[in-house]
Tab-separated table of C-alpha atoms in Angstrom:
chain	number	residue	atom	x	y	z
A	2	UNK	CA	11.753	11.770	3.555
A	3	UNK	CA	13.908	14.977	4.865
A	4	UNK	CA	12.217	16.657	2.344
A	5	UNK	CA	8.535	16.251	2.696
A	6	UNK	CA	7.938	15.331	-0.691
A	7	UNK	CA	8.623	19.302	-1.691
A	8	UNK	CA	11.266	18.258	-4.416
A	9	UNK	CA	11.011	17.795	-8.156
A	10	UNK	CA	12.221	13.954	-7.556
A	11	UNK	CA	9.596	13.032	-5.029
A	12	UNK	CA	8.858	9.927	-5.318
A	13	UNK	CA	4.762	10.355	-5.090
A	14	UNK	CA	3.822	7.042	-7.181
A	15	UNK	CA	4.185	3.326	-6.239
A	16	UNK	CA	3.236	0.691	-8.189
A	17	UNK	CA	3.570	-2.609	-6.496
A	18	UNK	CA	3.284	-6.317	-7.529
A	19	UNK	CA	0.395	-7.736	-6.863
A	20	UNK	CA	2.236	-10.627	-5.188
A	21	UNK	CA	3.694	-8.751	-2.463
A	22	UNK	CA	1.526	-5.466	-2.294
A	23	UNK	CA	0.062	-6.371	0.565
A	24	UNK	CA	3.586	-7.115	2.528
A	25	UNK	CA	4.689	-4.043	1.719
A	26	UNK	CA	1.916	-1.464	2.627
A	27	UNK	CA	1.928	-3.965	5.751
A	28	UNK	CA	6.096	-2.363	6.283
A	29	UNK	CA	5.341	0.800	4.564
A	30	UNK	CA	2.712	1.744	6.732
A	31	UNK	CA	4.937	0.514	10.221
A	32	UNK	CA	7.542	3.338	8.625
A	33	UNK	CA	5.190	5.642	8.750
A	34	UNK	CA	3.571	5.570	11.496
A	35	UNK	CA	6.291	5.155	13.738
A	36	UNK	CA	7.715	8.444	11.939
A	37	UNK	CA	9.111	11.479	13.877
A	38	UNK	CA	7.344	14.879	12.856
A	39	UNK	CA	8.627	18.157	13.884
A	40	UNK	CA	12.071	20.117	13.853
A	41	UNK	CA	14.787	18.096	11.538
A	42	UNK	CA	17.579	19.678	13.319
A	43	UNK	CA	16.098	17.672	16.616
A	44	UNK	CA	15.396	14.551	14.358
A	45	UNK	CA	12.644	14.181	13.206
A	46	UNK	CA	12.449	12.525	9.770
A	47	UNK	CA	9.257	14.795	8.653
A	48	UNK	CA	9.551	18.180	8.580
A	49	UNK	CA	6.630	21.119	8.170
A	50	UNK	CA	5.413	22.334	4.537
A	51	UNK	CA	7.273	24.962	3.557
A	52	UNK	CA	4.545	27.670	3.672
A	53	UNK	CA	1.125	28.387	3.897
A	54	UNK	CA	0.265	28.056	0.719
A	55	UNK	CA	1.661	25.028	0.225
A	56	UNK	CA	0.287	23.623	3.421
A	57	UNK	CA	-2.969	24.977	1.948
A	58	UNK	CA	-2.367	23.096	-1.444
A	59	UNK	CA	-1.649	19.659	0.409
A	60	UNK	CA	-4.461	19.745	2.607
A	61	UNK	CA	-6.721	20.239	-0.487
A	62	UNK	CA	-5.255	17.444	-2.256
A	63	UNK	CA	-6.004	15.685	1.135
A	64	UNK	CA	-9.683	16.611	1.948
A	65	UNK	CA	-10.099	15.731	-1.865
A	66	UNK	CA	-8.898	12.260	-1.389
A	67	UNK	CA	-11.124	11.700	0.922
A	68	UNK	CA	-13.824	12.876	-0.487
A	69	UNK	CA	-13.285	10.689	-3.666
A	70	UNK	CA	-13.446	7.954	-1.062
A	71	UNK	CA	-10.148	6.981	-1.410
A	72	UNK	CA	-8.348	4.699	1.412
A	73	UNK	CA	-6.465	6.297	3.684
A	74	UNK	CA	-4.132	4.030	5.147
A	75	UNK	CA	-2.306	6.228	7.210
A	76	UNK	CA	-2.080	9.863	7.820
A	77	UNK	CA	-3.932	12.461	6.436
A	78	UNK	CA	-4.236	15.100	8.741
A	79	UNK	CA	-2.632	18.278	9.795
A	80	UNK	CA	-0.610	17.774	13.007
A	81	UNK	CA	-0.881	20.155	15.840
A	82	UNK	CA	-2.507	24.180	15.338
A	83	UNK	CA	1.571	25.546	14.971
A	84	UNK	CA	3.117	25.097	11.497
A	85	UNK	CA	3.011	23.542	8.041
A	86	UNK	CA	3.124	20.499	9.431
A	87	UNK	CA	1.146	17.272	7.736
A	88	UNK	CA	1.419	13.382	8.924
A	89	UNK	CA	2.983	11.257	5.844
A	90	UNK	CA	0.186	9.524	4.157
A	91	UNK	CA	-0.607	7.001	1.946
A	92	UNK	CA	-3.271	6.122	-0.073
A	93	UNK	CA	-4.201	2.898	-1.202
A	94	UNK	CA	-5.628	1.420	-4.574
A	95	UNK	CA	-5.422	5.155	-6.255
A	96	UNK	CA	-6.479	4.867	-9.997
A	97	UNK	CA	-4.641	6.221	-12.478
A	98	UNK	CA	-7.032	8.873	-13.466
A	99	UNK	CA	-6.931	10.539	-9.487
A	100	UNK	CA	-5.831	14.071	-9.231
A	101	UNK	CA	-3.396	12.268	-6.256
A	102	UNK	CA	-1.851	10.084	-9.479
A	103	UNK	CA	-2.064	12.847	-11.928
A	104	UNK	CA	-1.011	16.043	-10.236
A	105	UNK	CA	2.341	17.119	-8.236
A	106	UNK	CA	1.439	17.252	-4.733
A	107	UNK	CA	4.501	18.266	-3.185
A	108	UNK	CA	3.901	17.245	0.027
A	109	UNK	CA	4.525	13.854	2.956
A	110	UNK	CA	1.241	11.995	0.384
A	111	UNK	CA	2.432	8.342	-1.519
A	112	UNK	CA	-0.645	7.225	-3.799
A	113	UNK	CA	-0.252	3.677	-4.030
A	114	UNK	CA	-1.312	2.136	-7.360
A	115	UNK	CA	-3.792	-0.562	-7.679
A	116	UNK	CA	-1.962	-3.727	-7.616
A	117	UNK	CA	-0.064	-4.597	-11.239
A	118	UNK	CA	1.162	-8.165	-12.285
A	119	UNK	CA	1.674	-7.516	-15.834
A	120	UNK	CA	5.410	-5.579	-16.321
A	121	UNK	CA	4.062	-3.801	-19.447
A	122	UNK	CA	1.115	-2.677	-18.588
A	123	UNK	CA	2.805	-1.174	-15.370
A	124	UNK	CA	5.315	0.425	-17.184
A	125	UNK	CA	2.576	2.128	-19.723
A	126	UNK	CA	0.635	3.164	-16.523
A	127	UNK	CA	3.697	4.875	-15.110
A	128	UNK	CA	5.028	6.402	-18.155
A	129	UNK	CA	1.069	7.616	-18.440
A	130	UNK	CA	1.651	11.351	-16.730
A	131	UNK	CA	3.165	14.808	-17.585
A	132	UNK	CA	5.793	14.690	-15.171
A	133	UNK	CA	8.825	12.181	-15.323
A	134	UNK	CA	11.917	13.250	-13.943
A	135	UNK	CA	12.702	10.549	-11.907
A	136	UNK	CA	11.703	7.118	-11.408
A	137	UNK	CA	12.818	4.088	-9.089
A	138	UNK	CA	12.454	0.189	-9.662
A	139	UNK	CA	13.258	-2.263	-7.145
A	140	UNK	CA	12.968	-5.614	-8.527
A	141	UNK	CA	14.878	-9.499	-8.158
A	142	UNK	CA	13.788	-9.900	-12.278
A	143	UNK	CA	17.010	-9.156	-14.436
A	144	UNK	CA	14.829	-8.950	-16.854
A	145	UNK	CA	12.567	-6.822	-15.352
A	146	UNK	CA	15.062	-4.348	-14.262
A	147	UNK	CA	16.411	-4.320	-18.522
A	148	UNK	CA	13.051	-3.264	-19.569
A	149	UNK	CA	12.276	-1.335	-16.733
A	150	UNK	CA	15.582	0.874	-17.525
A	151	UNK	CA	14.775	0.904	-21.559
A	152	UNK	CA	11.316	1.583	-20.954
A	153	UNK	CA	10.872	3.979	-18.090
């Protein structure tokens, strides 16, 4: 995530099956935390926010979250007093409704769905938002992946 999320392709969604959600927050959240923050040009896979106001825009969305009660299942918080710089987050069991589901965040934040295990249902929740430019579907269903790529 060179980019910190600050691209129009972000990935800031993820719906997963309910069958293997909790497999992969149990990887997701290993890639995360074992995640390098700092200077990319001395490798570190997160960078800083781009600029105070940004940084300031984030941290709302952040603060927000957790004021909504939302889980936190890692991150969330600024990292050292220097910089724009945020530890990558996620959120678990986000509704569709949340402002971290509904609004461009542009920052290290992944809202992770409640669970689906009906393919169109998911795919009317996903299509449900302003913003679409991209979207990503990793599946083993043929089928799936068809309607997924019609659909999306």
């Amino acid at each position: 995530m060179y980019n910190m999320g600050q691209c129009c392709i972000a990935g800031s969604r993820l719906f997963i099956h309910k069958n293997i959600y909790d497999k992969v927050l149990e990887k997701m959240k290993a890639i995360f935390l074992t995640a390098k923050i700092g200077n990319a040009f001395e490798g570190a896979t997160f960078g800083p926010l781009v600029n105070k106001m940004q940084f300031d825009k984030v941290t709302g969305f952040l603060n927000k979250a957790k004021e909504a009660g939302y889980n936190c299942l890692v991150g969330g918080n600024r990292v050292g007093n220097k910089g724009y710089f945020i530890e990558p987050t996620i959120y678990t069991g986000v509704p569709d409704e949340s402002h971290l589901a509904c609004e461009e965040i542009f920052g290290p934040v992944l809202s992770v769905m409640e669970p689906w295990d009906d393919i169109r249902d998911v795919i009317k929740r996903a299509n449900n938002t302003k913003y679409g430019l991209a979207a990503v579907a990793i599946t083993q269903n043929i089928h799936h992946s068809e309607l997924l790529e019609r659909e999306l």
